[in-house]
Structure formats: structure tokens, C-alpha cells
Amino acid sequence: MTDILQIGGRELTSRLFLGTGKFASNKIIPEVVAASGCQVVTVALRRVDLDYAEENIANHIPQSCVLMPNTSGARNAEEAVRIARLARASGCGNWVKIEVISDNRYLLPDNYETIKATEILAAEGFVVLPYMSPDLMAAKRLAEAGAAAVMPLGSPIGSNRGIKTKELVRILIEEIPLPIIVDAGIGRPSEAAEAMEMGAAAALVNTAVATAHDPVAMGRAFGLAVQAGRTAYLSGPGAVRQYAAASSPLTGFLHD
Amino acid sequence: MKVLLNGKEIEVADGITIAGLIEQKTLNADTIVVEHNLAIIRKEEWSGVVLSPADKLEIVAFVGGG
């Protein structure tokens, strides 16, 4: 029986979502997507450079992938809504990652504005995946507002610091009846596996892949790690004990 | 006449349409989205929208992002 993640009417078999920022060259992205097996890819929306004709990033993303524009750049709900509508007008689909940030040092998201944007965009038929700071009440409001999933950060964007918010993310996984997708700060495949072992529905990774010396190989590693972590979660891991419990029998010793 | 395009003031011919401006700037019609005075204008409508002085245009497209 295949383990499927259902979001926004799509059935995903990969629980690794990939960001497309910071790649030394966008040409490598199709190889990374293939190596990682990811099926959901994020992009950002920006003013076109009128002086320099750049090849559009969508050309480097396989048609079979779900394109998820983020609302990066938005500092409040109104700006996020505007970006989301512009993104949808491109014909890329109706998924949107809400990203509302006005903290420039840690890039921590504004949960309050994110909730407001989620309400508006969910009502307009978007499949809303809000990026948020793991707070249980905020997650509940996001669920009430119509989010299709909740995406709590592991640690600051681009920091590669891993899942510093582990205890709070664990609570979200336990309490919120929506897919919980750890997004931001995952720096190593082992950390993506850790998220999956906790019961996260998926992991979103960008910097750790894009800035690796070999992004294709790192993409492959992350794909494997997410699979391993998910399989481990579904396998029902054994108890964690304080004291030892022998693995070999305590009878039939070669001594008295 | 002057209009604002992506935050910068530019000079355009009177009576130019959005379609005309896009062609003039040699932009890829398939990858851009156009906002005219905060309203999203679909590609099919570009040739029907004539610009007025002080109009605000945003022409956006997808780039890499997380």
C-alpha cells in the first residue's frame, strides 16, 4: 500500500517539497527535482528586469510538478493577497505558500497577518499553505481559516540550524488535524528525517540543497532521508528508555 | 506621456496599449503577469487597455524562491 499525502486535491507520493532559490544556476533544477523525487516546487514572484531578459524559472520546472508560488516580499496580509492573486493569474495553479515577514534579521513570519491572508485567499479558492512560527493557537486559527496544511519553521530561513522548534512542532503534529510541513532551517537530510520521524507530513527544503557543493546529490540525499523518516514513523519506533534493556538473552551463558 | 513601470517613471507614446508596451520592451508574454493601477489585466485584454498619464504598471514573473 503506497503512502500518499493528499493536499489540495493532489495525491503526492513524495513528501519532500523543494525551494528553487539560491541555485548557482537554474539549469540544474530539473536534475535536482529528478534526483530528489519531489513533486512540489516553490517559486517567488518579482518585478521583471526590463533591461535583462532572463530565462523564466518555470522553464526549468517539470510540468508534472505542482508549482507553489510564495508571497515572499509581503509585509502584511494585503501585500500577500496581492502577490497570491498575481501569481495565480500566471496560470500556474491555485496553490500558494503564504509568507509574511517584516523581521529582516531572523525572517520570522508574522502569524497574525498570515492568518488574515489565509482567510481571504482560502475563501477565493486558493490551496493555502501558510508558513508560520509554531504557535498552537495560531495553527488552530489557520486551520479554521481554511489552510490546506500548516508549515511551521524549524529554524530561521537559510540558517541550516535544523529543527530548533522541535517541541512546538511536535505539539502541532499532535493537535492540528492538517498536514504539518516543516519549512525553513532544515540543513541536513538527517534533520528532514527527524521531522518525518516526528510525524510531519512533509519537509520543505531550499538552502540546504541549493547551496550544497553538489545540489543534485544533496537533492537525492534529502529524497532518501524523507522516505526513511516517513517509513520509520509508519513502522512504529521502539520505546526510548533511561536504563539499558539487554538485546541478547539473559540465559544460557557460558558461565554460572 | 509619463507612466510608472515597476516603480520607475518611463516615457511612452500617447495612446499606447499594454500590448504595445510589452512588445516595445520585448517581454515574454507567456511568463509575465501585468497589473495596471492595482488591477490584474489578463493577456487577452492587453491590447484593449490604453495607458493614461501617471498610470502605475507592475510587470512581474516567477523567479527562484523558497
mmCIF file of C-alpha atoms in Angstrom, chain A:
data_model
loop_
_atom_site.group_PDB
_atom_site.id
_atom_site.type_symbol
_atom_site.label_atom_id
_atom_site.label_comp_id
_atom_site.label_asym_id
_atom_site.label_seq_id
_atom_site.Cartn_x
_atom_site.Cartn_y
_atom_site.Cartn_z
ATOM 1 C CA MET A 1 0.000 0.000 0.000
ATOM 2 C CA THR A 2 1.516 3.315 -1.049
ATOM 3 C CA ASP A 3 1.735 6.108 1.492
ATOM 4 C CA ILE A 4 0.058 9.110 -0.111
ATOM 5 C CA LEU A 5 -0.058 12.725 1.012
ATOM 6 C CA GLN A 6 -3.318 14.373 -0.018
ATOM 7 C CA ILE A 7 -3.269 18.135 -0.265
ATOM 8 C CA GLY A 8 -5.413 20.456 -2.320
ATOM 9 C CA GLY A 9 -6.881 17.695 -4.405
ATOM 10 C CA ARG A 10 -3.464 16.310 -5.315
ATOM 11 C CA GLU A 11 -2.132 12.920 -4.316
ATOM 12 C CA LEU A 12 1.582 13.203 -3.643
ATOM 13 C CA THR A 13 3.919 10.258 -3.257
ATOM 14 C CA SER A 14 6.916 12.416 -2.365
ATOM 15 C CA ARG A 15 6.979 14.199 0.993
ATOM 16 C CA LEU A 16 9.881 16.441 0.056
ATOM 17 C CA PHE A 17 8.977 19.916 -1.166
ATOM 18 C CA LEU A 18 11.769 21.855 -2.834
ATOM 19 C CA GLY A 19 12.542 25.561 -2.970
ATOM 20 C CA THR A 20 14.197 26.994 -6.063
ATOM 21 C CA GLY A 21 16.052 29.954 -4.605
ATOM 22 C CA LYS A 22 19.828 30.370 -4.337
ATOM 23 C CA PHE A 23 20.837 27.878 -7.014
ATOM 24 C CA ALA A 24 24.078 28.902 -8.709
ATOM 25 C CA SER A 25 22.324 28.120 -11.968
ATOM 26 C CA ASN A 26 18.632 27.411 -12.531
ATOM 27 C CA LYS A 27 19.624 24.945 -15.259
ATOM 28 C CA ILE A 28 20.435 22.385 -12.586
ATOM 29 C CA ILE A 29 16.933 22.453 -11.134
ATOM 30 C CA PRO A 30 15.401 19.733 -13.362
ATOM 31 C CA GLU A 31 18.197 17.352 -12.327
ATOM 32 C CA VAL A 32 17.670 18.170 -8.669
ATOM 33 C CA VAL A 33 13.936 17.600 -8.996
ATOM 34 C CA ALA A 34 14.540 14.247 -10.667
ATOM 35 C CA ALA A 35 17.166 13.138 -8.143
ATOM 36 C CA SER A 36 15.054 14.152 -5.148
ATOM 37 C CA GLY A 37 11.747 12.848 -6.472
ATOM 38 C CA CYS A 38 9.988 15.966 -5.246
ATOM 39 C CA GLN A 39 6.614 16.856 -6.700
ATOM 40 C CA VAL A 40 6.031 20.300 -5.205
ATOM 41 C CA VAL A 41 8.329 23.191 -6.016
ATOM 42 C CA THR A 42 8.207 26.751 -4.685
ATOM 43 C CA VAL A 43 8.961 29.939 -6.595
ATOM 44 C CA ALA A 44 8.820 33.644 -5.817
ATOM 45 C CA LEU A 45 7.188 36.497 -7.746
ATOM 46 C CA ARG A 46 9.206 39.590 -8.614
ATOM 47 C CA ARG A 47 9.221 42.560 -10.958
ATOM 48 C CA VAL A 48 10.774 41.595 -14.272
ATOM 49 C CA ASP A 49 14.141 43.082 -15.056
ATOM 50 C CA LEU A 50 13.355 45.309 -18.002
ATOM 51 C CA ASP A 51 16.976 45.604 -19.062
ATOM 52 C CA TYR A 52 17.917 41.959 -18.992
ATOM 53 C CA ALA A 53 15.873 39.136 -20.495
ATOM 54 C CA GLU A 54 16.242 36.269 -18.072
ATOM 55 C CA GLU A 55 15.057 32.775 -18.886
ATOM 56 C CA ASN A 56 11.969 32.153 -16.820
ATOM 57 C CA ILE A 57 12.348 29.757 -13.917
ATOM 58 C CA ALA A 58 9.157 27.953 -14.889
ATOM 59 C CA ASN A 59 11.060 26.604 -17.911
ATOM 60 C CA HIS A 60 13.289 24.674 -15.530
ATOM 61 C CA ILE A 61 10.489 23.083 -13.542
ATOM 62 C CA PRO A 62 8.932 19.865 -14.897
ATOM 63 C CA GLN A 63 5.274 20.231 -15.876
ATOM 64 C CA SER A 64 4.369 17.322 -13.642
ATOM 65 C CA CYS A 65 5.386 19.263 -10.526
ATOM 66 C CA VAL A 66 2.962 21.361 -8.558
ATOM 67 C CA LEU A 67 4.157 24.953 -8.696
ATOM 68 C CA MET A 68 3.706 26.708 -5.371
ATOM 69 C CA PRO A 69 4.396 30.449 -5.520
ATOM 70 C CA ASN A 70 5.325 32.056 -2.225
ATOM 71 C CA THR A 71 4.251 35.527 -1.173
ATOM 72 C CA SER A 72 7.779 36.492 -0.142
ATOM 73 C CA GLY A 73 8.194 40.237 -0.083
ATOM 74 C CA ALA A 74 4.827 40.673 1.603
ATOM 75 C CA ARG A 75 5.000 42.523 4.894
ATOM 76 C CA ASN A 76 1.307 42.259 5.665
ATOM 77 C CA ALA A 77 -1.807 40.355 4.654
ATOM 78 C CA GLU A 78 -2.809 42.867 1.975
ATOM 79 C CA GLU A 79 0.541 42.515 0.178
ATOM 80 C CA ALA A 80 0.413 38.728 0.476
ATOM 81 C CA VAL A 81 -3.061 38.633 -1.045
ATOM 82 C CA ARG A 82 -1.942 40.879 -3.897
ATOM 83 C CA ILE A 83 1.058 38.668 -4.669
ATOM 84 C CA ALA A 84 -1.022 35.486 -4.476
ATOM 85 C CA ARG A 85 -3.579 36.836 -6.951
ATOM 86 C CA LEU A 86 -0.845 37.921 -9.362
ATOM 87 C CA ALA A 87 0.786 34.515 -9.105
ATOM 88 C CA ARG A 88 -2.453 32.703 -9.804
ATOM 89 C CA ALA A 89 -3.064 34.934 -12.807
ATOM 90 C CA SER A 90 0.020 33.400 -14.412
ATOM 91 C CA GLY A 91 -1.893 30.161 -14.812
ATOM 92 C CA CYS A 92 0.393 28.153 -12.527
ATOM 93 C CA GLY A 93 -2.453 26.690 -10.492
ATOM 94 C CA ASN A 94 -4.065 27.696 -7.227
ATOM 95 C CA TRP A 95 -1.516 26.644 -4.627
ATOM 96 C CA VAL A 96 0.110 29.401 -2.601
ATOM 97 C CA LYS A 97 2.618 29.475 0.238
ATOM 98 C CA ILE A 98 1.817 32.458 2.410
ATOM 99 C CA GLU A 99 4.980 34.097 3.623
ATOM 100 C CA VAL A 100 4.527 37.360 5.500
ATOM 101 C CA ILE A 101 7.707 38.690 7.058
ATOM 102 C CA SER A 102 8.760 42.062 8.389
ATOM 103 C CA ASP A 103 11.614 40.844 10.581
ATOM 104 C CA ASN A 104 14.748 41.198 8.480
ATOM 105 C CA ARG A 105 17.211 39.634 10.872
ATOM 106 C CA TYR A 106 15.582 36.271 11.528
ATOM 107 C CA LEU A 107 12.941 36.332 8.784
ATOM 108 C CA LEU A 108 10.411 35.044 11.274
ATOM 109 C CA PRO A 109 6.886 35.064 9.870
ATOM 110 C CA ASP A 110 4.070 37.276 11.135
ATOM 111 C CA ASN A 111 1.474 34.746 12.285
ATOM 112 C CA TYR A 112 -1.248 37.353 12.733
ATOM 113 C CA GLU A 113 -1.002 38.749 9.189
ATOM 114 C CA THR A 114 -0.625 35.196 7.866
ATOM 115 C CA ILE A 115 -3.938 34.209 9.440
ATOM 116 C CA LYS A 116 -5.663 37.225 7.846
ATOM 117 C CA ALA A 117 -4.219 36.406 4.419
ATOM 118 C CA THR A 118 -5.177 32.735 4.772
ATOM 119 C CA GLU A 119 -8.806 33.635 5.456
ATOM 120 C CA ILE A 120 -9.044 35.839 2.383
ATOM 121 C CA LEU A 121 -7.225 33.525 -0.008
ATOM 122 C CA ALA A 122 -8.891 30.309 1.155
ATOM 123 C CA ALA A 123 -12.264 31.980 0.519
ATOM 124 C CA GLU A 124 -11.068 32.765 -3.028
ATOM 125 C CA GLY A 125 -10.388 29.110 -3.697
ATOM 126 C CA PHE A 126 -6.625 29.031 -3.216
ATOM 127 C CA VAL A 127 -4.952 25.954 -1.756
ATOM 128 C CA VAL A 128 -3.248 27.797 1.078
ATOM 129 C CA LEU A 129 -0.091 26.538 2.784
ATOM 130 C CA PRO A 130 0.884 29.164 5.348
ATOM 131 C CA TYR A 131 4.459 29.462 6.592
ATOM 132 C CA MET A 132 4.256 30.199 10.294
ATOM 133 C CA SER A 133 6.013 30.353 13.617
ATOM 134 C CA PRO A 134 4.971 27.246 15.546
ATOM 135 C CA ASP A 135 2.322 28.501 17.947
ATOM 136 C CA LEU A 136 -0.595 26.188 18.672
ATOM 137 C CA MET A 137 -3.297 28.875 18.750
ATOM 138 C CA ALA A 138 -2.046 30.416 15.518
ATOM 139 C CA ALA A 139 -2.113 26.974 13.905
ATOM 140 C CA LYS A 140 -5.690 26.454 15.107
ATOM 141 C CA ARG A 141 -6.709 29.804 13.616
ATOM 142 C CA LEU A 142 -5.008 28.875 10.345
ATOM 143 C CA ALA A 143 -6.932 25.612 10.260
ATOM 144 C CA GLU A 144 -10.179 27.464 10.977
ATOM 145 C CA ALA A 145 -9.303 29.977 8.272
ATOM 146 C CA GLY A 146 -9.177 27.198 5.698
ATOM 147 C CA ALA A 147 -5.495 26.380 5.318
ATOM 148 C CA ALA A 148 -4.788 23.110 3.483
ATOM 149 C CA ALA A 149 -1.727 22.458 5.644
ATOM 150 C CA VAL A 150 0.343 24.310 8.228
ATOM 151 C CA MET A 151 4.040 24.965 7.691
ATOM 152 C CA PRO A 152 5.920 25.720 10.913
ATOM 153 C CA LEU A 153 9.565 26.777 10.719
ATOM 154 C CA GLY A 154 12.332 24.547 12.048
ATOM 155 C CA SER A 155 14.788 27.414 12.419
ATOM 156 C CA PRO A 156 15.407 30.670 10.517
ATOM 157 C CA ILE A 157 15.315 30.562 6.729
ATOM 158 C CA GLY A 158 18.697 29.757 5.239
ATOM 159 C CA SER A 159 20.302 29.106 8.615
ATOM 160 C CA ASN A 160 20.717 25.324 8.223
ATOM 161 C CA ARG A 161 20.273 25.089 12.011
ATOM 162 C CA GLY A 162 17.848 22.197 11.995
ATOM 163 C CA ILE A 163 14.632 21.763 13.928
ATOM 164 C CA LYS A 164 15.166 24.082 16.882
ATOM 165 C CA THR A 165 11.394 24.324 17.337
ATOM 166 C CA LYS A 166 11.033 20.571 17.825
ATOM 167 C CA GLU A 167 8.835 20.598 20.937
ATOM 168 C CA LEU A 168 6.397 23.119 19.478
ATOM 169 C CA VAL A 169 6.250 21.346 16.117
ATOM 170 C CA ARG A 170 5.539 18.089 17.922
ATOM 171 C CA ILE A 171 2.555 19.706 19.621
ATOM 172 C CA LEU A 172 1.219 20.942 16.289
ATOM 173 C CA ILE A 173 1.538 17.453 14.809
ATOM 174 C CA GLU A 174 -0.407 16.073 17.752
ATOM 175 C CA GLU A 175 -3.137 18.723 17.934
ATOM 176 C CA ILE A 176 -3.785 20.066 14.430
ATOM 177 C CA PRO A 177 -5.795 17.860 12.069
ATOM 178 C CA LEU A 178 -3.950 19.061 8.979
ATOM 179 C CA PRO A 179 -0.677 18.061 7.315
ATOM 180 C CA ILE A 180 2.184 19.695 9.229
ATOM 181 C CA ILE A 181 5.056 20.535 6.887
ATOM 182 C CA VAL A 182 8.322 21.629 8.471
ATOM 183 C CA ASP A 183 9.578 24.525 6.384
ATOM 184 C CA ALA A 184 12.803 26.548 6.905
ATOM 185 C CA GLY A 185 16.056 25.833 8.580
ATOM 186 C CA ILE A 186 16.406 22.156 7.710
ATOM 187 C CA GLY A 187 20.109 21.921 6.966
ATOM 188 C CA ARG A 188 20.856 18.213 6.639
ATOM 189 C CA PRO A 189 18.997 15.168 5.356
ATOM 190 C CA SER A 190 19.111 13.763 8.898
ATOM 191 C CA GLU A 191 17.075 16.770 10.032
ATOM 192 C CA ALA A 192 14.480 16.153 7.339
ATOM 193 C CA ALA A 193 14.339 12.529 8.510
ATOM 194 C CA GLU A 194 13.921 13.780 12.066
ATOM 195 C CA ALA A 195 10.918 15.875 11.013
ATOM 196 C CA MET A 196 9.355 12.868 9.322
ATOM 197 C CA GLU A 197 10.027 10.574 12.290
ATOM 198 C CA MET A 198 8.126 13.034 14.473
ATOM 199 C CA GLY A 199 5.114 12.614 12.234
ATOM 200 C CA ALA A 200 5.435 15.645 9.974
ATOM 201 C CA ALA A 201 3.557 15.226 6.719
ATOM 202 C CA ALA A 202 6.387 16.662 4.629
ATOM 203 C CA ALA A 203 9.524 18.788 4.724
ATOM 204 C CA LEU A 204 10.279 21.856 2.621
ATOM 205 C CA VAL A 205 13.951 22.396 1.900
ATOM 206 C CA ASN A 206 15.719 25.037 -0.167
ATOM 207 C CA THR A 207 19.064 26.401 1.076
ATOM 208 C CA ALA A 208 20.431 23.040 2.194
ATOM 209 C CA VAL A 209 20.050 21.683 -1.343
ATOM 210 C CA ALA A 210 20.734 24.774 -3.423
ATOM 211 C CA THR A 211 23.920 25.738 -1.610
ATOM 212 C CA ALA A 212 25.372 22.240 -1.291
ATOM 213 C CA HIS A 213 28.554 21.645 -3.236
ATOM 214 C CA ASP A 214 26.647 19.084 -5.289
ATOM 215 C CA PRO A 215 22.972 20.064 -5.232
ATOM 216 C CA VAL A 216 21.844 17.083 -7.309
ATOM 217 C CA ALA A 217 23.428 14.599 -4.912
ATOM 218 C CA MET A 218 22.098 16.528 -1.943
ATOM 219 C CA GLY A 219 18.648 16.501 -3.506
ATOM 220 C CA ARG A 220 18.910 12.732 -3.796
ATOM 221 C CA ALA A 221 20.026 12.500 -0.160
ATOM 222 C CA PHE A 222 17.073 14.564 1.005
ATOM 223 C CA GLY A 223 14.662 12.456 -1.018
ATOM 224 C CA LEU A 224 16.007 9.317 0.606
ATOM 225 C CA ALA A 225 16.014 10.876 4.075
ATOM 226 C CA VAL A 226 12.384 11.934 3.854
ATOM 227 C CA GLN A 227 11.448 8.431 2.729
ATOM 228 C CA ALA A 228 13.483 6.860 5.531
ATOM 229 C CA GLY A 229 11.993 9.125 8.170
ATOM 230 C CA ARG A 230 8.463 8.545 6.965
ATOM 231 C CA THR A 231 8.934 4.779 6.795
ATOM 232 C CA ALA A 232 10.374 4.857 10.307
ATOM 233 C CA TYR A 233 7.386 6.817 11.574
ATOM 234 C CA LEU A 234 4.961 4.360 9.987
ATOM 235 C CA SER A 235 6.933 1.408 11.368
ATOM 236 C CA GLY A 236 6.234 2.404 14.955
ATOM 237 C CA PRO A 237 9.638 3.080 16.551
ATOM 238 C CA GLY A 238 10.521 1.320 19.819
ATOM 239 C CA ALA A 239 10.398 2.953 23.231
ATOM 240 C CA VAL A 240 13.107 5.280 24.469
ATOM 241 C CA ARG A 241 14.395 4.078 27.849
ATOM 242 C CA GLN A 242 16.550 5.546 30.562
ATOM 243 C CA TYR A 243 18.187 2.259 31.519
ATOM 244 C CA ALA A 244 19.592 -0.483 29.353
ATOM 245 C CA ALA A 245 17.497 -3.489 28.269
ATOM 246 C CA ALA A 246 19.727 -6.313 27.001
ATOM 247 C CA SER A 247 19.443 -7.296 23.362
ATOM 248 C CA SER A 248 20.917 -10.786 23.763
ATOM 249 C CA PRO A 249 19.298 -13.483 26.007
ATOM 250 C CA LEU A 250 19.999 -13.422 29.735
ATOM 251 C CA THR A 251 20.097 -17.249 29.940
ATOM 252 C CA GLY A 252 22.448 -19.980 28.643
ATOM 253 C CA PHE A 253 25.620 -18.075 29.457
ATOM 254 C CA LEU A 254 28.914 -19.900 29.190
ATOM 255 C CA HIS A 255 29.448 -19.343 32.867
ATOM 256 C CA ASP A 256 27.467 -19.919 36.047
#
